[in-house]
PDB file of C-alpha atoms in Angstrom:
ATOM      1  CA  MET A   1     -26.631  38.931 -74.650  1.00  0.00           C
ATOM      2  CA  ALA A   2     -24.327  35.657 -75.349  1.00  0.00           C
ATOM      3  CA  TYR A   3     -20.727  35.821 -75.084  1.00  0.00           C
ATOM      4  CA  GLN A   4     -19.390  36.720 -78.435  1.00  0.00           C
ATOM      5  CA  GLY A   5     -15.656  36.026 -77.838  1.00  0.00           C
ATOM      6  CA  ARG A   6     -12.739  38.124 -78.470  1.00  0.00           C
ATOM      7  CA  PRO A   7     -10.831  38.512 -81.797  1.00  0.00           C
ATOM      8  CA  GLY A   8      -8.329  35.834 -82.180  1.00  0.00           C
ATOM      9  CA  GLU A   9     -10.284  33.352 -79.772  1.00  0.00           C
ATOM     10  CA  TRP A  10     -11.266  29.881 -81.258  1.00  0.00           C
ATOM     11  CA  GLY A  11     -14.536  30.684 -82.986  1.00  0.00           C
ATOM     12  CA  GLY A  12     -14.547  34.333 -81.911  1.00  0.00           C
ATOM     13  CA  ASP A  13     -14.452  35.813 -85.280  1.00  0.00           C
ATOM     14  CA  ASN A  14     -16.553  33.341 -87.086  1.00  0.00           C
ATOM     15  CA  PRO A  15     -19.963  32.356 -85.709  1.00  0.00           C
ATOM     16  CA  ARG A  16     -20.200  29.151 -87.514  1.00  0.00           C
ATOM     17  CA  GLN A  17     -17.067  27.838 -85.669  1.00  0.00           C
ATOM     18  CA  ARG A  18     -18.644  28.183 -82.253  1.00  0.00           C
ATOM     19  CA  GLN A  19     -19.441  24.872 -80.324  1.00  0.00           C
ATOM     20  CA  VAL A  20     -22.527  24.586 -78.715  1.00  0.00           C
ATOM     21  CA  VAL A  21     -22.829  22.237 -75.795  1.00  0.00           C
ATOM     22  CA  ALA A  22     -26.421  21.087 -74.913  1.00  0.00           C
ATOM     23  CA  MET A  23     -26.927  20.418 -71.244  1.00  0.00           C
ATOM     24  CA  PRO A  24     -28.972  17.162 -70.371  1.00  0.00           C
ATOM     25  CA  THR A  25     -32.464  17.537 -69.049  1.00  0.00           C
ATOM     26  CA  ALA A  26     -33.695  16.233 -65.685  1.00  0.00           C
ATOM     27  CA  ASP A  27     -35.257  13.121 -67.512  1.00  0.00           C
ATOM     28  CA  GLU A  28     -31.928  12.252 -69.374  1.00  0.00           C
ATOM     29  CA  ILE A  29     -29.645  12.338 -66.214  1.00  0.00           C
ATOM     30  CA  GLY A  30     -30.848   8.796 -65.255  1.00  0.00           C
ATOM     31  CA  THR A  31     -30.135   7.418 -68.575  1.00  0.00           C
ATOM     32  CA  LEU A  32     -26.835   9.025 -68.817  1.00  0.00           C
ATOM     33  CA  ALA A  33     -25.859   7.500 -65.417  1.00  0.00           C
ATOM     34  CA  VAL A  34     -26.856   4.096 -66.438  1.00  0.00           C
ATOM     35  CA  ARG A  35     -25.041   4.221 -69.822  1.00  0.00           C
ATOM     36  CA  GLY A  36     -21.796   5.536 -67.975  1.00  0.00           C
ATOM     37  CA  ILE A  37     -22.133   2.614 -65.341  1.00  0.00           C
ATOM     38  CA  THR A  38     -22.455  -0.053 -68.128  1.00  0.00           C
ATOM     39  CA  THR A  39     -19.683   1.307 -70.193  1.00  0.00           C
ATOM     40  CA  PHE A  40     -17.348   1.317 -67.098  1.00  0.00           C
ATOM     41  CA  ALA A  41     -18.632  -2.148 -66.266  1.00  0.00           C
ATOM     42  CA  LYS A  42     -17.808  -3.538 -69.783  1.00  0.00           C
ATOM     43  CA  LYS A  43     -14.309  -2.039 -69.745  1.00  0.00           C
ATOM     44  CA  ASN A  44     -13.424  -2.956 -66.095  1.00  0.00           C
ATOM     45  CA  LYS A  45     -15.006  -6.544 -65.660  1.00  0.00           C
ATOM     46  CA  VAL A  46     -12.832  -7.585 -62.820  1.00  0.00           C
ATOM     47  CA  ILE A  47     -13.389  -4.496 -60.609  1.00  0.00           C
ATOM     48  CA  SER A  48     -16.964  -4.566 -61.290  1.00  0.00           C
ATOM     49  CA  PHE A  49     -17.410  -8.326 -60.534  1.00  0.00           C
ATOM     50  CA  SER A  50     -15.353  -7.931 -57.266  1.00  0.00           C
ATOM     51  CA  TRP A  51     -17.467  -4.941 -56.272  1.00  0.00           C
ATOM     52  CA  ILE A  52     -20.842  -6.866 -56.995  1.00  0.00           C
ATOM     53  CA  TRP A  53     -19.321  -9.952 -55.185  1.00  0.00           C
ATOM     54  CA  GLY A  54     -18.571  -7.805 -52.064  1.00  0.00           C
ATOM     55  CA  ILE A  55     -21.991  -6.284 -52.037  1.00  0.00           C
ATOM     56  CA  VAL A  56     -23.603  -9.911 -52.252  1.00  0.00           C
ATOM     57  CA  VAL A  57     -21.219 -11.277 -49.314  1.00  0.00           C
ATOM     58  CA  LEU A  58     -21.959  -8.104 -47.341  1.00  0.00           C
ATOM     59  CA  LEU A  59     -25.787  -8.638 -47.726  1.00  0.00           C
ATOM     60  CA  LEU A  60     -25.637 -12.436 -46.912  1.00  0.00           C
ATOM     61  CA  VAL A  61     -23.206 -12.285 -44.018  1.00  0.00           C
ATOM     62  CA  GLY A  62     -22.952  -8.804 -43.207  1.00  0.00           C
ATOM     63  CA  SER A  63     -23.389  -9.089 -39.524  1.00  0.00           C
ATOM     64  CA  GLY A  64     -21.681 -12.529 -39.367  1.00  0.00           C
ATOM     65  CA  THR A  65     -23.121 -15.821 -38.572  1.00  0.00           C
ATOM     66  CA  LYS A  66     -24.534 -16.386 -35.032  1.00  0.00           C
ATOM     67  CA  LEU A  67     -22.399 -18.477 -32.743  1.00  0.00           C
ATOM     68  CA  THR A  68     -23.905 -21.943 -31.459  1.00  0.00           C
ATOM     69  CA  VAL A  69     -24.225 -22.281 -27.865  1.00  0.00           C
ATOM     70  CA  ASP A  70     -21.263 -24.473 -27.613  1.00  0.00           C
ATOM     71  CA  GLN A  71     -18.980 -22.140 -29.726  1.00  0.00           C
ATOM     72  CA  ALA A  72     -19.924 -19.413 -27.645  1.00  0.00           C
ATOM     73  CA  ARG A  73     -19.108 -21.249 -24.521  1.00  0.00           C
ATOM     74  CA  GLN A  74     -15.732 -22.397 -25.948  1.00  0.00           C
ATOM     75  CA  TYR A  75     -14.890 -18.839 -27.145  1.00  0.00           C
ATOM     76  CA  ASN A  76     -15.772 -17.177 -23.709  1.00  0.00           C
ATOM     77  CA  HIS A  77     -13.776 -19.882 -21.915  1.00  0.00           C
ATOM     78  CA  ILE A  78     -10.613 -19.291 -24.055  1.00  0.00           C
ATOM     79  CA  MET A  79     -10.935 -15.653 -23.801  1.00  0.00           C
ATOM     80  CA  SER A  80     -11.380 -15.642 -20.024  1.00  0.00           C
ATOM     81  CA  THR A  81      -8.069 -17.513 -19.590  1.00  0.00           C
ATOM     82  CA  ILE A  82      -6.295 -14.456 -20.834  1.00  0.00           C
ATOM     83  CA  ASP A  83      -4.544 -12.776 -18.004  1.00  0.00           C
ATOM     84  CA  LEU A  84      -5.277  -8.989 -18.337  1.00  0.00           C
ATOM     85  CA  ASP A  85      -4.029  -8.248 -14.970  1.00  0.00           C
ATOM     86  CA  ALA A  86      -0.692  -9.657 -15.756  1.00  0.00           C
ATOM     87  CA  GLU A  87      -0.290  -7.801 -18.821  1.00  0.00           C
ATOM     88  CA  PHE A  88      -1.379  -4.467 -17.123  1.00  0.00           C
ATOM     89  CA  ALA A  89       1.315  -5.326 -14.367  1.00  0.00           C
ATOM     90  CA  ALA A  90       3.932  -6.093 -17.204  1.00  0.00           C
ATOM     91  CA  THR A  91       3.046  -2.861 -18.843  1.00  0.00           C
ATOM     92  CA  ASN A  92       3.385  -0.691 -15.670  1.00  0.00           C
ATOM     93  CA  SER A  93       6.766  -2.404 -14.891  1.00  0.00           C
ATOM     94  CA  TYR A  94       8.028  -1.567 -18.343  1.00  0.00           C
ATOM     95  CA  ALA A  95       6.842   1.930 -18.090  1.00  0.00           C
ATOM     96  CA  VAL A  96       8.791   2.387 -14.789  1.00  0.00           C
ATOM     97  CA  ALA A  97      11.773   0.663 -16.003  1.00  0.00           C
ATOM     98  CA  LEU A  98      11.863   2.776 -19.200  1.00  0.00           C
ATOM     99  CA  GLN A  99      11.358   5.992 -17.212  1.00  0.00           C
ATOM    100  CA  ASN A 100      14.343   4.807 -14.808  1.00  0.00           C
ATOM    101  CA  TYR A 101      16.551   4.182 -17.852  1.00  0.00           C
ATOM    102  CA  ARG A 102      15.820   7.342 -19.621  1.00  0.00           C
ATOM    103  CA  ALA A 103      16.392   9.565 -16.338  1.00  0.00           C
ATOM    104  CA  SER A 104      19.704   7.853 -15.700  1.00  0.00           C
ATOM    105  CA  LYS A 105      20.942   8.082 -19.302  1.00  0.00           C
ATOM    106  CA  GLY A 106      23.425  10.776 -20.137  1.00  0.00           C
ATOM    107  CA  TRP A 107      23.751  12.542 -23.424  1.00  0.00           C
ATOM    108  CA  PHE A 108      26.879  10.830 -24.753  1.00  0.00           C
ATOM    109  CA  SER A 109      27.517   7.957 -22.140  1.00  0.00           C
ATOM    110  CA  CYS A 110      25.684   5.374 -19.954  1.00  0.00           C
ATOM    111  CA  ASP A 111      27.416   4.615 -16.535  1.00  0.00           C
ATOM    112  CA  SER A 112      27.027   1.455 -14.546  1.00  0.00           C
ATOM    113  CA  LEU A 113      23.572   2.702 -13.010  1.00  0.00           C
ATOM    114  CA  CYS A 114      22.393   3.354 -16.637  1.00  0.00           C
ATOM    115  CA  GLN A 115      23.563  -0.067 -17.715  1.00  0.00           C
ATOM    116  CA  ARG A 116      21.603  -1.504 -14.813  1.00  0.00           C
ATOM    117  CA  ASN A 117      18.582   0.327 -15.528  1.00  0.00           C
ATOM    118  CA  LYS A 118      18.878  -0.696 -19.251  1.00  0.00           C
ATOM    119  CA  ALA A 119      19.142  -4.384 -18.573  1.00  0.00           C
ATOM    120  CA  HIS A 120      16.118  -4.045 -16.188  1.00  0.00           C
ATOM    121  CA  MET A 121      14.200  -2.187 -18.862  1.00  0.00           C
ATOM    122  CA  GLU A 122      15.072  -4.770 -21.495  1.00  0.00           C
ATOM    123  CA  ARG A 123      14.100  -7.767 -19.101  1.00  0.00           C
ATOM    124  CA  ALA A 124      10.793  -5.956 -18.459  1.00  0.00           C
ATOM    125  CA  ARG A 125      10.117  -5.342 -22.219  1.00  0.00           C
ATOM    126  CA  ALA A 126      10.893  -9.177 -22.837  1.00  0.00           C
ATOM    127  CA  GLN A 127       8.515 -10.177 -20.087  1.00  0.00           C
ATOM    128  CA  LEU A 128       5.717  -7.827 -21.566  1.00  0.00           C
ATOM    129  CA  ASP A 129       6.348  -9.118 -25.060  1.00  0.00           C
ATOM    130  CA  ASP A 130       5.963 -12.926 -23.838  1.00  0.00           C
ATOM    131  CA  ILE A 131       2.916 -12.090 -22.000  1.00  0.00           C
ATOM    132  CA  ARG A 132       1.335 -10.365 -24.990  1.00  0.00           C
ATOM    133  CA  ALA A 133       2.323 -13.237 -27.373  1.00  0.00           C
ATOM    134  CA  GLU A 134       0.630 -15.594 -25.076  1.00  0.00           C
ATOM    135  CA  GLY A 135      -2.515 -13.428 -24.984  1.00  0.00           C
ATOM    136  CA  GLN A 136      -2.482 -13.132 -28.672  1.00  0.00           C
ATOM    137  CA  ALA A 137      -2.093 -16.873 -29.237  1.00  0.00           C
ATOM    138  CA  ARG A 138      -5.019 -17.400 -26.714  1.00  0.00           C
ATOM    139  CA  MET A 139      -7.204 -14.708 -28.802  1.00  0.00           C
ATOM    140  CA  SER A 140      -6.175 -16.483 -31.866  1.00  0.00           C
ATOM    141  CA  ASP A 141      -7.375 -19.889 -30.645  1.00  0.00           C
ATOM    142  CA  ALA A 142     -10.623 -18.394 -29.502  1.00  0.00           C
ATOM    143  CA  LYS A 143     -11.217 -16.763 -32.982  1.00  0.00           C
ATOM    144  CA  LYS A 144     -10.467 -20.115 -34.649  1.00  0.00           C
ATOM    145  CA  VAL A 145     -13.437 -21.633 -32.539  1.00  0.00           C
ATOM    146  CA  ALA A 146     -15.572 -18.810 -33.652  1.00  0.00           C
ATOM    147  CA  GLY A 147     -14.627 -18.702 -37.274  1.00  0.00           C
ATOM    148  CA  LEU A 148     -13.942 -15.917 -39.579  1.00  0.00           C
ATOM    149  CA  TRP A 149     -17.502 -15.328 -40.776  1.00  0.00           C
ATOM    150  CA  SER A 150     -19.042 -15.318 -37.314  1.00  0.00           C
ATOM    151  CA  GLU A 151     -20.368 -12.282 -35.573  1.00  0.00           C
ATOM    152  CA  VAL A 152     -17.136 -12.181 -33.612  1.00  0.00           C
ATOM    153  CA  GLY A 153     -14.939 -12.347 -36.810  1.00  0.00           C
ATOM    154  CA  VAL A 154     -16.995  -9.692 -38.793  1.00  0.00           C
ATOM    155  CA  GLY A 155     -17.256  -7.592 -35.804  1.00  0.00           C
ATOM    156  CA  GLU A 156     -13.397  -7.522 -35.468  1.00  0.00           C
ATOM    157  CA  VAL A 157     -13.096  -6.604 -39.020  1.00  0.00           C
ATOM    158  CA  LYS A 158     -15.512  -3.827 -38.860  1.00  0.00           C
ATOM    159  CA  ASP A 159     -13.726  -2.353 -35.683  1.00  0.00           C
ATOM    160  CA  SER A 160     -10.430  -2.338 -37.365  1.00  0.00           C
TER     161      SER A 160
END
């Protein structure tokens, strides 16, 4: 038995006021989807164009362009000049200096030992920042050789 409604509900007392909702059949769902997509595309032209443009670019250069032998050689040469051991040593030095500073720091004061550890920690941090900045500059140079749309550039964007 169909729901008749309670007295006082909309259309509950009068059967002619009831609203009937027809559910779409299986063969109408595709038509409804296409109609909804076209309506959205007509109302939001910029969003639709940007989405389609992104799909086209992804299909054309989705995995990036292949590096030439010369580009690969230059890229690998520049990347091999980055001193990872120096960055590792500077990171460890900074971690030790930071730990020593935190261990010697009091709640409300910092005596001469604490001040010395703080200065050592700041020097270690500055050295680490310099080494990292140099490494970032070299990586930037290597990426310029490879290019934004190369497999290296596209791979980095995918990884981030």
